[in-house]
Coordinates of C-alpha atoms and ligand atoms in Angstrom, one line a residue:
Chain A
M1 CA 0.0 0.0 0.0
P2 CA 1.4 3.4 -0.9
D3 CA 1.6 5.6 2.1
K4 CA 0.9 9.3 2.4
K5 CA 4.6 10.2 2.0
E6 CA 4.5 8.8 -1.5
T7 CA 1.6 10.9 -2.6
A8 CA 3.3 13.9 -1.1
Q9 CA 6.3 13.3 -3.3
G10 CA 4.3 14.1 -6.3
R11 CA 2.5 12.5 -9.2
Y12 CA 4.0 11.8 -12.6
R13 CA 2.3 11.8 -15.9
A14 CA 2.5 8.5 -17.7
L15 CA 4.2 9.4 -21.0
A16 CA 7.0 11.6 -20.0
F17 CA 8.3 13.4 -17.0
V18 CA 7.6 17.1 -17.1
K19 CA 9.4 19.1 -14.5
G20 CA 7.2 21.5 -12.6
E21 CA 3.9 21.3 -11.0
S22 CA 1.5 18.5 -11.9
L23 CA -1.2 19.4 -14.3
A24 CA -3.8 17.4 -12.3
K25 CA -3.0 19.3 -9.2
E26 CA -6.3 19.8 -7.7
K27 CA -7.2 16.1 -8.1
D28 CA -3.8 15.0 -6.9
S29 CA -4.5 13.7 -3.5
Q30 CA -7.7 12.0 -4.6
V31 CA -6.2 10.3 -7.6
S32 CA -3.4 8.9 -5.6
E33 CA -5.8 7.6 -3.0
D34 CA -7.8 5.8 -5.7
E35 CA -4.8 4.5 -7.6
L36 CA -2.0 2.0 -7.1
H37 CA 1.4 1.6 -8.7
T38 CA 1.2 -1.1 -11.4
W39 CA 4.7 -2.1 -10.4
P40 CA 4.7 -3.8 -8.0
Y41 CA 1.0 -4.2 -7.0
L42 CA -0.5 -5.4 -10.2
V43 CA 2.6 -7.0 -11.8
R44 CA 3.3 -9.2 -8.8
K45 CA -0.2 -10.5 -8.8
E46 CA 0.0 -11.4 -12.5
F47 CA 3.2 -13.2 -11.8
L48 CA 1.6 -15.1 -9.0
A49 CA -1.4 -16.0 -11.2
V50 CA 1.0 -17.3 -13.9
I51 CA 2.8 -19.5 -11.4
I52 CA -0.4 -20.9 -10.1
V53 CA -1.8 -21.6 -13.5
M54 CA 1.5 -23.2 -14.5
I55 CA 1.4 -25.4 -11.4
I56 CA -2.2 -26.5 -12.1
L57 CA -1.5 -27.2 -15.8
M58 CA 1.7 -29.2 -14.9
I59 CA -0.1 -31.4 -12.4
W60 CA -3.0 -31.8 -14.8
S61 CA -0.6 -32.8 -17.6
I62 CA 1.4 -35.2 -15.5
A63 CA -1.6 -36.9 -14.1
L64 CA -3.8 -37.1 -17.2
D65 CA -2.7 -37.9 -20.7
A66 CA -4.3 -36.2 -23.7
P67 CA -6.6 -38.7 -25.4
L68 CA -5.4 -40.5 -28.5
E69 CA -7.7 -43.1 -29.9
E70 CA -7.3 -45.5 -32.8
P71 CA -6.0 -44.1 -36.1
S72 CA -8.8 -42.4 -38.0
D73 CA -10.9 -44.7 -40.2
P74 CA -13.6 -43.1 -42.4
S75 CA -15.4 -46.5 -42.6
L76 CA -15.8 -47.0 -38.9
T77 CA -18.2 -44.5 -37.5
P78 CA -18.2 -44.4 -33.7
N79 CA -21.5 -44.4 -32.0
P80 CA -22.1 -41.8 -30.7
A81 CA -19.8 -39.5 -32.8
K82 CA -19.4 -36.4 -30.6
A83 CA -18.2 -33.0 -31.5
P84 CA -15.6 -31.4 -29.1
W85 CA -17.1 -30.8 -25.7
Y86 CA -17.4 -27.0 -26.1
F87 CA -19.7 -27.6 -29.2
L88 CA -21.9 -30.2 -27.6
G89 CA -24.5 -27.7 -26.7
L90 CA -25.0 -27.2 -30.4
Q91 CA -25.0 -30.9 -31.1
E92 CA -27.5 -31.4 -28.3
M93 CA -29.8 -28.9 -30.0
L94 CA -29.8 -31.3 -33.0
V95 CA -32.3 -33.4 -31.0
Y96 CA -34.8 -30.6 -31.2
F97 CA -34.0 -28.7 -34.4
D98 CA -32.7 -29.4 -37.9
P99 CA -29.0 -28.8 -38.6
W100 CA -29.5 -25.6 -40.3
I101 CA -31.0 -24.1 -37.2
A102 CA -29.0 -25.8 -34.5
G103 CA -25.7 -25.7 -36.4
V104 CA -25.9 -22.4 -38.3
I105 CA -28.8 -20.1 -37.3
F106 CA -28.5 -20.5 -33.5
P107 CA -24.7 -20.0 -33.5
S108 CA -25.0 -16.9 -35.7
L109 CA -27.8 -15.5 -33.4
I110 CA -25.6 -16.2 -30.3
V111 CA -22.7 -14.3 -31.8
M112 CA -24.8 -11.5 -33.1
G113 CA -26.8 -11.4 -29.9
L114 CA -23.6 -11.1 -27.8
M115 CA -22.3 -8.3 -29.9
V116 CA -25.5 -6.2 -29.7
I117 CA -25.7 -6.5 -25.9
P118 CA -23.8 -3.2 -25.2
Y119 CA -26.0 -1.3 -27.7
V120 CA -29.4 -2.5 -26.5
D121 CA -28.7 -2.5 -22.8
I122 CA -29.2 1.1 -22.2
N123 CA -29.4 0.8 -18.4
P124 CA -26.5 3.1 -17.3
K125 CA -26.4 1.5 -13.8
G126 CA -24.2 -1.4 -12.9
N127 CA -21.2 -0.2 -14.9
G128 CA -18.0 -1.3 -13.3
Y129 CA -19.3 -3.1 -10.2
Y130 CA -21.3 -6.1 -9.2
T131 CA -25.0 -5.6 -8.7
F132 CA -28.0 -7.7 -9.3
K133 CA -30.7 -5.3 -8.1
E134 CA -30.0 -2.6 -10.6
R135 CA -30.1 -4.8 -13.7
K136 CA -32.3 -7.8 -13.0
F137 CA -33.6 -8.5 -16.5
A138 CA -30.1 -8.3 -18.1
I139 CA -28.5 -10.7 -15.6
V140 CA -31.4 -13.2 -15.5
T141 CA -31.6 -13.3 -19.3
F142 CA -27.8 -13.7 -19.8
C143 CA -27.5 -16.3 -17.1
F144 CA -30.4 -18.3 -18.4
G145 CA -28.8 -18.3 -21.9
F146 CA -25.2 -19.0 -20.6
H147 CA -25.7 -21.3 -17.7
V148 CA -28.8 -23.2 -18.7
L149 CA -28.9 -23.2 -22.4
W150 CA -25.2 -23.4 -23.1
I151 CA -23.4 -24.9 -20.1
L152 CA -26.2 -27.3 -19.0
L153 CA -26.6 -28.6 -22.5
I154 CA -22.9 -29.2 -22.7
I155 CA -23.0 -31.2 -19.5
V156 CA -25.9 -33.2 -20.9
G157 CA -24.0 -33.8 -24.2
V158 CA -20.8 -34.8 -22.4
F159 CA -22.2 -37.1 -19.7
M160 CA -25.7 -38.2 -20.6
R161 CA -25.6 -39.0 -24.2
G162 CA -24.7 -42.5 -25.4
P163 CA -25.2 -44.6 -28.5
G164 CA -27.8 -43.3 -30.8
W165 CA -27.6 -40.0 -28.9
L166 CA -29.9 -41.7 -26.3
W167 CA -30.0 -40.6 -22.7
F168 CA -27.8 -42.7 -20.4
W169 CA -27.0 -41.7 -16.9
P170 CA -23.3 -41.7 -16.2
W171 CA -23.6 -44.8 -14.0
E172 CA -25.5 -46.7 -16.7
E173 CA -23.7 -48.9 -19.1
W174 CA -23.9 -47.9 -22.7
D175 CA -26.1 -50.4 -24.6
S176 CA -25.7 -49.9 -28.2
H177 CA -28.7 -52.1 -29.0
R178 CA -31.1 -50.0 -27.0
I179 CA -33.9 -48.8 -29.2
V180 CA -36.4 -46.3 -28.2
A181 CA -39.5 -46.6 -30.2
E182 CA -40.9 -43.2 -30.4
T183 CA -43.1 -41.7 -32.9
N184 CA -43.0 -38.0 -33.3
Y185 CA -45.7 -35.9 -34.8
D186 CA -45.8 -32.6 -36.5
L187 CA -47.9 -29.9 -34.9
T188 CA -50.7 -29.9 -37.4
Q189 CA -51.1 -33.7 -37.2
F190 CA -52.5 -33.2 -33.7
I191 CA -55.5 -31.6 -35.3
G192 CA -55.6 -34.1 -38.1
I193 CA -54.1 -31.9 -40.9
D194 CA -51.3 -33.3 -43.0
S195 CA -48.3 -31.1 -42.1
K196 CA -46.9 -31.5 -45.6
S197 CA -50.0 -30.2 -47.2
L198 CA -50.4 -26.6 -48.2
L199 CA -52.9 -26.0 -45.4
G200 CA -50.6 -27.6 -42.8
S201 CA -47.7 -25.6 -44.0
I202 CA -49.7 -22.3 -43.8
I203 CA -51.0 -23.1 -40.3
G204 CA -47.5 -24.0 -39.2
G205 CA -46.0 -20.9 -40.6
G206 CA -48.8 -18.9 -39.1
I207 CA -48.1 -20.3 -35.7
V208 CA -44.4 -19.4 -35.9
T209 CA -45.3 -15.9 -37.1
I210 CA -47.9 -15.4 -34.4
Y211 CA -45.4 -16.6 -31.8
F212 CA -43.0 -13.9 -32.7
F213 CA -45.7 -11.3 -33.4
L214 CA -47.4 -11.8 -30.0
G215 CA -44.0 -12.1 -28.2
M216 CA -42.9 -8.8 -29.6
T217 CA -46.1 -6.8 -29.5
V218 CA -47.7 -7.9 -26.2
P219 CA -44.8 -6.7 -23.9
Y220 CA -44.6 -3.6 -26.1
L221 CA -48.2 -2.7 -25.5
L222 CA -48.1 -3.6 -21.8
M223 CA -45.1 -1.3 -21.4
K224 CA -46.7 1.4 -23.4
M225 CA -49.9 1.2 -21.3
R226 CA -47.8 1.6 -18.2
K227 CA -46.0 4.5 -19.8
S228 CA -42.8 2.7 -19.3
Q229 CA -39.8 5.1 -19.4
M230 CA -37.6 2.2 -20.3
L231 CA -39.5 1.7 -23.5
E232 CA -39.3 5.3 -24.4
K233 CA -35.5 5.3 -24.0
L234 CA -35.1 2.1 -25.8
G235 CA -37.0 3.1 -28.9
T236 CA -38.7 0.8 -31.3
I237 CA -35.6 -0.5 -33.1
R238 CA -33.7 -1.5 -30.0
Y239 CA -36.9 -2.9 -28.5
S240 CA -37.5 -5.1 -31.5
I241 CA -34.0 -6.4 -31.5
V242 CA -34.2 -7.4 -27.9
A243 CA -37.6 -8.9 -28.2
F244 CA -36.6 -10.9 -31.4
L245 CA -33.5 -12.3 -29.8
F246 CA -35.3 -13.0 -26.5
W247 CA -38.0 -15.0 -28.1
S248 CA -35.6 -16.8 -30.4
M249 CA -33.7 -17.9 -27.4
L250 CA -36.8 -19.0 -25.6
G251 CA -37.7 -20.9 -28.7
L252 CA -35.2 -23.6 -27.7
P253 CA -36.6 -24.5 -24.3
I254 CA -40.1 -24.3 -25.7
K255 CA -39.3 -26.7 -28.4
M256 CA -37.5 -28.9 -26.0
V257 CA -40.6 -29.2 -23.7
L258 CA -42.9 -29.7 -26.7
K259 CA -40.7 -32.5 -28.0
L260 CA -40.2 -34.2 -24.7
V261 CA -43.8 -34.0 -23.5
L262 CA -45.8 -34.1 -26.7
H263 CA -43.4 -35.9 -29.0
L264 CA -43.6 -32.9 -31.3
K265 CA -41.3 -33.1 -34.3
Y266 CA -41.9 -30.0 -36.5
I267 CA -44.1 -27.0 -36.0
W268 CA -43.7 -25.8 -39.5
V269 CA -43.0 -28.0 -42.5
T270 CA -42.2 -26.6 -45.9
P271 CA -40.6 -28.1 -49.0
W272 CA -37.4 -26.2 -48.3
F273 CA -37.0 -26.2 -44.5
N274 CA -38.7 -27.4 -41.4
I275 CA -38.9 -25.7 -38.0
Chain Q
M1 CA 43.3 12.3 -26.2
S2 CA 46.1 11.4 -23.9
N3 CA 45.0 14.0 -21.5
K4 CA 41.5 12.6 -21.2
E5 CA 42.7 9.0 -20.8
G6 CA 44.9 10.1 -17.9
K7 CA 42.0 11.7 -16.2
E8 CA 39.9 8.5 -16.5
K9 CA 42.5 6.4 -14.9
L10 CA 42.8 8.7 -12.1
N11 CA 39.1 8.5 -11.5
I12 CA 39.1 4.8 -11.4
R13 CA 41.9 4.8 -8.8
E14 CA 39.9 7.3 -6.7
L15 CA 36.8 5.3 -7.1
I16 CA 38.5 2.1 -5.9
K17 CA 39.8 4.0 -3.0
A18 CA 36.5 5.4 -2.1
K19 CA 34.2 2.3 -2.6
G20 CA 36.5 -0.7 -2.7
I21 CA 36.8 -3.0 -5.7
P22 CA 33.3 -4.5 -5.7
G23 CA 31.7 -1.1 -5.2
A24 CA 33.8 0.3 -8.0
I25 CA 32.8 -2.5 -10.4
K26 CA 29.2 -1.9 -9.6
D27 CA 29.5 1.8 -10.0
L28 CA 31.2 1.4 -13.3
T29 CA 28.7 -1.1 -14.6
L30 CA 25.7 0.9 -13.7
N31 CA 27.2 4.0 -15.3
S32 CA 28.5 2.2 -18.4
Q33 CA 27.0 3.1 -21.8
V34 CA 26.0 -0.5 -22.3
W35 CA 24.0 -0.7 -19.0
R36 CA 22.5 2.6 -19.5
S37 CA 21.3 1.7 -23.0
F38 CA 19.5 -1.3 -21.5
F39 CA 18.0 0.2 -18.5
R40 CA 16.9 3.8 -18.4
H41 CA 16.3 4.2 -14.7
G42 CA 17.7 3.4 -11.3
L43 CA 16.8 0.6 -9.0
E44 CA 15.9 2.4 -5.8
D45 CA 12.2 1.9 -4.7
T46 CA 10.7 5.3 -5.2
P47 CA 7.4 6.3 -6.8
K48 CA 9.3 7.6 -9.8
T49 CA 11.3 4.4 -10.5
R50 CA 8.1 2.3 -9.9
M51 CA 6.5 4.2 -12.8
Q52 CA 9.6 4.2 -14.9
T53 CA 9.8 0.5 -14.5
V54 CA 6.5 0.1 -16.2
I55 CA 6.7 2.8 -18.9
S56 CA 10.2 2.0 -20.0
N57 CA 9.6 -1.7 -20.5
S58 CA 8.0 -2.8 -23.8
F59 CA 6.1 -5.6 -22.2
L60 CA 5.1 -4.0 -18.9
H61 CA 3.9 -0.9 -20.6
L62 CA 0.9 -2.8 -21.9
H63 CA -0.2 -1.6 -18.4
P64 CA -0.6 2.0 -17.4
A65 CA 1.9 3.2 -14.8
K66 CA -0.9 3.4 -12.2
V67 CA -4.1 1.4 -12.0
K68 CA -7.3 1.9 -10.1
R69 CA -7.1 0.6 -6.6
H70 CA -9.6 -2.3 -7.3
A71 CA -8.0 -3.3 -10.6
P72 CA -5.6 -5.9 -9.2
L73 CA -8.2 -7.4 -6.9
F74 CA -9.0 -11.0 -7.7
K75 CA -12.5 -10.5 -6.6
Y76 CA -13.0 -7.9 -9.3
T77 CA -11.5 -9.4 -12.5
W78 CA -11.0 -12.9 -11.3
C79 CA -7.8 -12.5 -13.3
M80 CA -9.6 -14.3 -16.1
G81 CA -8.5 -12.0 -19.0
G82 CA -4.9 -12.1 -18.0
I83 CA -5.0 -15.9 -17.5
T84 CA -6.6 -16.3 -20.9
F85 CA -3.8 -14.3 -22.4
F86 CA -1.2 -16.4 -20.5
T87 CA -2.7 -19.6 -21.8
F88 CA -2.6 -18.2 -25.3
L89 CA 1.2 -17.5 -24.9
L90 CA 1.8 -20.9 -23.4
L91 CA 0.0 -22.5 -26.3
T92 CA 2.1 -20.5 -28.8
I93 CA 5.3 -21.7 -27.2
T94 CA 4.3 -25.3 -26.9
C95 CA 3.0 -25.2 -30.4
V96 CA 6.5 -24.3 -31.7
F97 CA 8.0 -27.4 -30.2
L98 CA 5.1 -29.6 -31.3
M99 CA 5.6 -28.4 -34.9
F100 CA 9.1 -29.8 -34.9
Y101 CA 7.7 -33.3 -34.6
Y102 CA 4.5 -33.1 -36.6
H103 CA 3.9 -33.7 -40.2
P104 CA 0.5 -32.6 -41.4
N105 CA -0.2 -35.5 -43.7
V106 CA -2.5 -38.5 -43.5
R107 CA 0.4 -41.0 -43.4
D108 CA 2.5 -39.4 -40.6
A109 CA 0.2 -37.4 -38.4
Y110 CA -1.1 -40.1 -36.1
W111 CA 2.3 -41.8 -35.8
D112 CA 3.9 -38.5 -34.9
M113 CA 1.6 -38.5 -31.9
K114 CA 2.8 -41.9 -30.9
G115 CA 6.3 -40.7 -31.6
L116 CA 5.8 -37.9 -29.2
E117 CA 4.8 -40.4 -26.6
Y118 CA 7.5 -43.0 -27.0
H119 CA 10.5 -41.3 -28.7
V120 CA 10.6 -37.6 -27.8
P121 CA 11.9 -36.7 -24.3
F122 CA 9.0 -35.0 -22.5
G123 CA 7.1 -35.3 -25.7
L124 CA 3.9 -36.6 -24.0
L125 CA 4.2 -33.8 -21.4
L126 CA 4.5 -31.3 -24.2
R127 CA 1.4 -32.6 -25.9
N128 CA -0.5 -32.8 -22.7
L129 CA 0.3 -29.2 -21.8
H130 CA -0.8 -28.1 -25.2
R131 CA -4.0 -30.1 -25.1
W132 CA -5.1 -29.2 -21.6
G133 CA -3.9 -25.6 -22.0
A134 CA -6.3 -25.3 -25.0
H135 CA -9.2 -26.7 -22.8
L136 CA -8.2 -24.3 -20.1
M137 CA -8.2 -21.3 -22.5
V138 CA -11.7 -22.1 -23.7
I139 CA -12.9 -22.3 -20.0
T140 CA -11.1 -19.1 -18.9
V141 CA -12.4 -17.1 -21.9
W142 CA -15.9 -18.0 -21.0
F143 CA -15.3 -17.0 -17.4
H144 CA -13.8 -13.8 -18.6
M145 CA -16.8 -13.0 -20.7
F146 CA -19.0 -13.8 -17.7
R147 CA -17.1 -11.6 -15.4
V148 CA -17.2 -8.7 -17.9
F149 CA -20.9 -9.2 -18.2
M150 CA -21.5 -9.3 -14.4
T151 CA -19.6 -6.1 -13.8
G152 CA -21.4 -4.4 -16.7
S153 CA -18.1 -3.6 -18.2
Y154 CA -19.5 -3.7 -21.7
K155 CA -21.4 -0.5 -21.1
P156 CA -20.2 2.8 -22.6
P157 CA -17.4 3.5 -23.4
R158 CA -16.4 -0.2 -23.7
E159 CA -19.1 -1.4 -26.2
F160 CA -16.6 -1.8 -29.0
N161 CA -14.1 -3.7 -26.9
W162 CA -16.9 -6.1 -25.9
G163 CA -17.4 -6.7 -29.6
I164 CA -13.7 -7.4 -30.1
G165 CA -14.0 -9.8 -27.2
V166 CA -16.8 -11.7 -28.9
V167 CA -14.6 -12.1 -32.0
L168 CA -11.8 -13.4 -29.8
L169 CA -14.2 -15.8 -28.2
V170 CA -15.3 -17.2 -31.6
F171 CA -11.7 -17.5 -32.8
T172 CA -10.6 -19.2 -29.6
L173 CA -13.2 -21.9 -30.2
L174 CA -12.1 -22.2 -33.8
L175 CA -8.5 -22.5 -32.8
S176 CA -9.5 -25.3 -30.4
F177 CA -11.6 -27.0 -33.1
T178 CA -9.0 -27.0 -35.8
G179 CA -6.5 -28.4 -33.4
Y180 CA -8.8 -31.3 -32.6
L181 CA -8.3 -32.8 -36.0
L182 CA -4.6 -32.8 -36.1
P183 CA -3.8 -36.0 -34.2
W184 CA -5.8 -37.7 -36.9
D185 CA -7.3 -40.3 -34.6
Q186 CA -10.9 -41.5 -34.5
L187 CA -11.8 -38.8 -31.9
G188 CA -10.7 -35.9 -33.9
F189 CA -11.7 -37.2 -37.2
W190 CA -15.3 -37.8 -36.3
A191 CA -15.6 -34.7 -34.2
V192 CA -14.6 -32.6 -37.1
T193 CA -16.8 -34.7 -39.4
V194 CA -19.8 -34.1 -37.2
G195 CA -18.9 -30.4 -36.8
T196 CA -18.3 -29.7 -40.5
N197 CA -21.4 -31.6 -41.4
M198 CA -23.3 -28.7 -40.0
A199 CA -21.8 -26.5 -42.7
R200 CA -23.7 -28.7 -45.2
A201 CA -26.9 -27.3 -43.8
T202 CA -26.0 -23.6 -44.1
P203 CA -29.0 -21.9 -45.7
G204 CA -28.1 -21.0 -49.3
L205 CA -24.5 -22.0 -49.0
G206 CA -24.6 -25.7 -48.1
H207 CA -26.0 -28.4 -50.4
E208 CA -28.3 -29.8 -47.7
G209 CA -29.4 -26.4 -46.3
P210 CA -32.6 -24.6 -47.1
F211 CA -32.5 -23.2 -50.7
G212 CA -29.0 -24.7 -51.1
E213 CA -30.0 -26.9 -54.0
M214 CA -32.0 -24.2 -55.6
L215 CA -28.9 -22.0 -55.7
G216 CA -26.8 -24.8 -57.4
M217 CA -25.0 -26.2 -54.3
T218 CA -23.6 -29.7 -54.5
A219 CA -21.3 -31.6 -52.2
Y220 CA -18.5 -30.4 -54.5
N221 CA -18.9 -26.7 -54.5
D222 CA -20.6 -25.7 -51.3
I223 CA -19.2 -24.1 -48.2
R224 CA -18.2 -27.4 -46.6
F225 CA -16.2 -28.2 -49.6
A226 CA -14.4 -24.9 -49.2
L227 CA -13.6 -25.6 -45.6
L228 CA -12.4 -29.1 -46.1
G229 CA -10.8 -28.8 -49.5
G230 CA -12.8 -31.9 -50.5
S231 CA -16.2 -33.5 -50.1
M232 CA -15.1 -35.4 -47.0
V233 CA -12.5 -35.1 -44.2
G234 CA -9.2 -36.2 -45.8
G235 CA -5.7 -35.1 -46.5
N236 CA -6.6 -31.7 -47.7
A237 CA -8.8 -31.1 -44.7
L238 CA -5.9 -32.1 -42.5
L239 CA -3.6 -29.6 -44.2
R240 CA -6.1 -26.8 -44.1
A241 CA -6.8 -27.4 -40.4
Y242 CA -3.1 -27.4 -39.7
I243 CA -2.5 -24.1 -41.5
W244 CA -5.5 -22.4 -40.0
H245 CA -4.5 -23.8 -36.6
C246 CA -0.8 -22.9 -36.6
V247 CA -0.7 -19.8 -38.8
G248 CA -4.0 -18.3 -39.9
L249 CA -6.0 -18.2 -36.8
P250 CA -3.1 -17.3 -34.4
L251 CA -2.3 -14.3 -36.6
I252 CA -5.9 -13.2 -36.6
V253 CA -6.2 -13.7 -32.8
S254 CA -3.0 -11.7 -32.2
A255 CA -4.3 -8.8 -34.3
F256 CA -7.5 -8.7 -32.3
L257 CA -5.6 -9.1 -29.0
I258 CA -3.6 -6.0 -29.9
V259 CA -6.8 -4.0 -30.5
H260 CA -8.4 -5.5 -27.3
F261 CA -5.5 -4.5 -25.1
W262 CA -5.1 -1.1 -26.7
R263 CA -8.8 -0.4 -26.3
I264 CA -8.7 -1.3 -22.6
R265 CA -6.2 1.6 -22.2
K266 CA -8.0 4.0 -24.4
D267 CA -11.4 3.3 -22.8
G268 CA -9.9 4.5 -19.5
G269 CA -8.4 1.3 -18.1
I270 CA -10.3 -1.4 -16.2
S271 CA -13.9 -0.4 -15.5
G272 CA -14.9 0.7 -12.1
K273 CA -17.5 2.6 -10.1
L274 CA -17.3 6.2 -11.4
Ligands
LIG301 C1 -8.6 -14.5 -26.3 C2 -9.5 -14.0 -25.5 C3 -9.4 -12.8 -24.6 C4 -8.3 -12.3 -23.9 C5 -6.8 -12.8 -23.9 C6 -8.7 -11.1 -23.2 C7 -7.9 -10.4 -22.4 C8 -8.3 -9.3 -21.5 C9 -7.6 -8.7 -20.5 C10 -6.2 -9.2 -20.0 C11 -8.4 -7.8 -19.9 C12 -8.1 -6.9 -18.7 C13 -9.0 -7.2 -17.5 C14 -9.2 -8.6 -17.1 O1 -8.1 -9.3 -17.0 O2 -10.3 -9.0 -16.8 C15 -9.6 -7.7 -20.7 C16 -10.6 -6.8 -20.5 C17 -11.8 -6.8 -21.2 N1 -12.3 -7.9 -22.0 FE1 -11.1 -9.4 -22.7 N2 -10.0 -10.9 -23.4 C18 -10.5 -12.0 -24.2 C19 -11.8 -12.2 -24.7 C20 -12.8 -11.3 -24.3 C21 -14.2 -11.7 -24.5 C22 -14.7 -13.0 -25.1 C23 -14.9 -10.6 -24.1 C24 -16.4 -10.4 -24.2 C25 -17.3 -10.9 -25.0 C26 -14.0 -9.6 -23.7 C27 -14.4 -8.3 -23.3 C28 -13.5 -7.5 -22.5 C29 -13.9 -6.2 -22.0 C30 -15.2 -5.4 -22.2 C31 -12.8 -5.8 -21.2 C32 -12.8 -4.5 -20.3 C33 -13.2 -4.9 -18.9 C34 -13.1 -3.8 -18.0 O3 -12.8 -2.7 -18.3 O4 -13.5 -4.1 -16.8 N3 -12.7 -10.1 -23.8 N4 -9.6 -8.7 -21.7

């Protein structure tokens, strides 16, 4: 900790030493109170962190060998064939969505969604310190996406998925002959309409459209009715982006529940793509 | 000339008399042109030299000379950005040594892994460090992003740097992913097959994706073909993964890291309560 004597000795500007009185004179005492010398206070902690990380990695590397399986063989598909663990969340989504959504659209939305966060979160509070109270919506939404939809799905993908991408508890033995007879239905089949027909396709498309339409307009109107200041500051464009991303994200758990409970396969079937 | 030399000699004699031989050697070294060209400041512990230590050192001066009081606190940054950077450096170093022993072709790649294990001194340790270091980097970069989110550090004026961070996140994952193929074992081969199969389904650009066929995509001209240099994971894919992994992506990541670090300084250092 720098003591008072140090601050009395004067403050130096960072780029060059200029003899004479400090330019930041009036703030001098306060600035020195709030600041620490990088050397040694920060540098020594970084050094310590490096040593600790190195020790951990060394122990890890001595205790556990990196995996190396049989030489690759294009004719011998392992069951299950798993992506690297950090992509297993996406692979897990394949259970609920077609590859173009799980493997392309969702990753793009995640990356774009992350990038727009600073531009749509206009709440000035909670900048530079930990707080939950002052930014509940932001934190709950982010943590739901990150911890539940990303991390939890990875855990499921790594530990719970066995042959045929079927669910096996970690203590269960993988039985590659297990077959789960399960018929899945498209949404319109529940009301007796062929999902591949034009009518089925229109109904399915309508439901997806209504989902986003209601999801985006209902909160808007509610906030408008309550004369929400938040909404006014957000503006329509920011609001729409948030609402679209929010309901796209919620689409995943909704589809998961529908699939697991109702054995729903597709909501919307078209000749080109299915959702 | 001779005059000056005489004066020097006299000084040295006086110096030895005054400080003894070790003291004189120290004095002469510290005042020599060579020493002074290396180090521009003294060693005594004063506020001035503390700051000079940082700003006159190429590597240390990534930092400002002074930081906010809470910046070095573990409970604020969790050290995660710094540790991520360290893992990146460690991976770069171990990568150089691994490249001495690795041939990116279908015939040798797998057996080079075995060679590392059985023939290269500390080869397996080297490989383990690289492998687990890569896992660690993926984990710490996630924690770093989470910390930055929880402290709201993406808020103005740091919006842009958050965006740079997201790019770094994506490239960190891609680095890890391209490396996965290189041992050319069943694990890597099928993981990359599964992963790149997704590219087939890209709307418009993959031959199995929506509208792909309509736009003339086949297995031989779509985006997956471009990634793999073929219609399936083979020798070309291995070479491409290798070059992306060891040259292309590290260069890109380095460029973004430079911007990331520079912007931290320009945005006023580590965020904090105003
Ligand atoms: C290769 C990956 C990355 C490296 C090596 C890296 C490195 C760093 C370092 C060393 C810091 C200084 C503060 C600290 O240690 O926490 C920092 C700050 C920051 N990083 Fe990263 N980072 C990376 C990825 C990311 C990602 C993925 C994001 C967000 C999506 C991000 C956003 C930020 C922001 C906004 C700051 C300023 C934080 C503040 O002022 O409190 N970075 N980064």
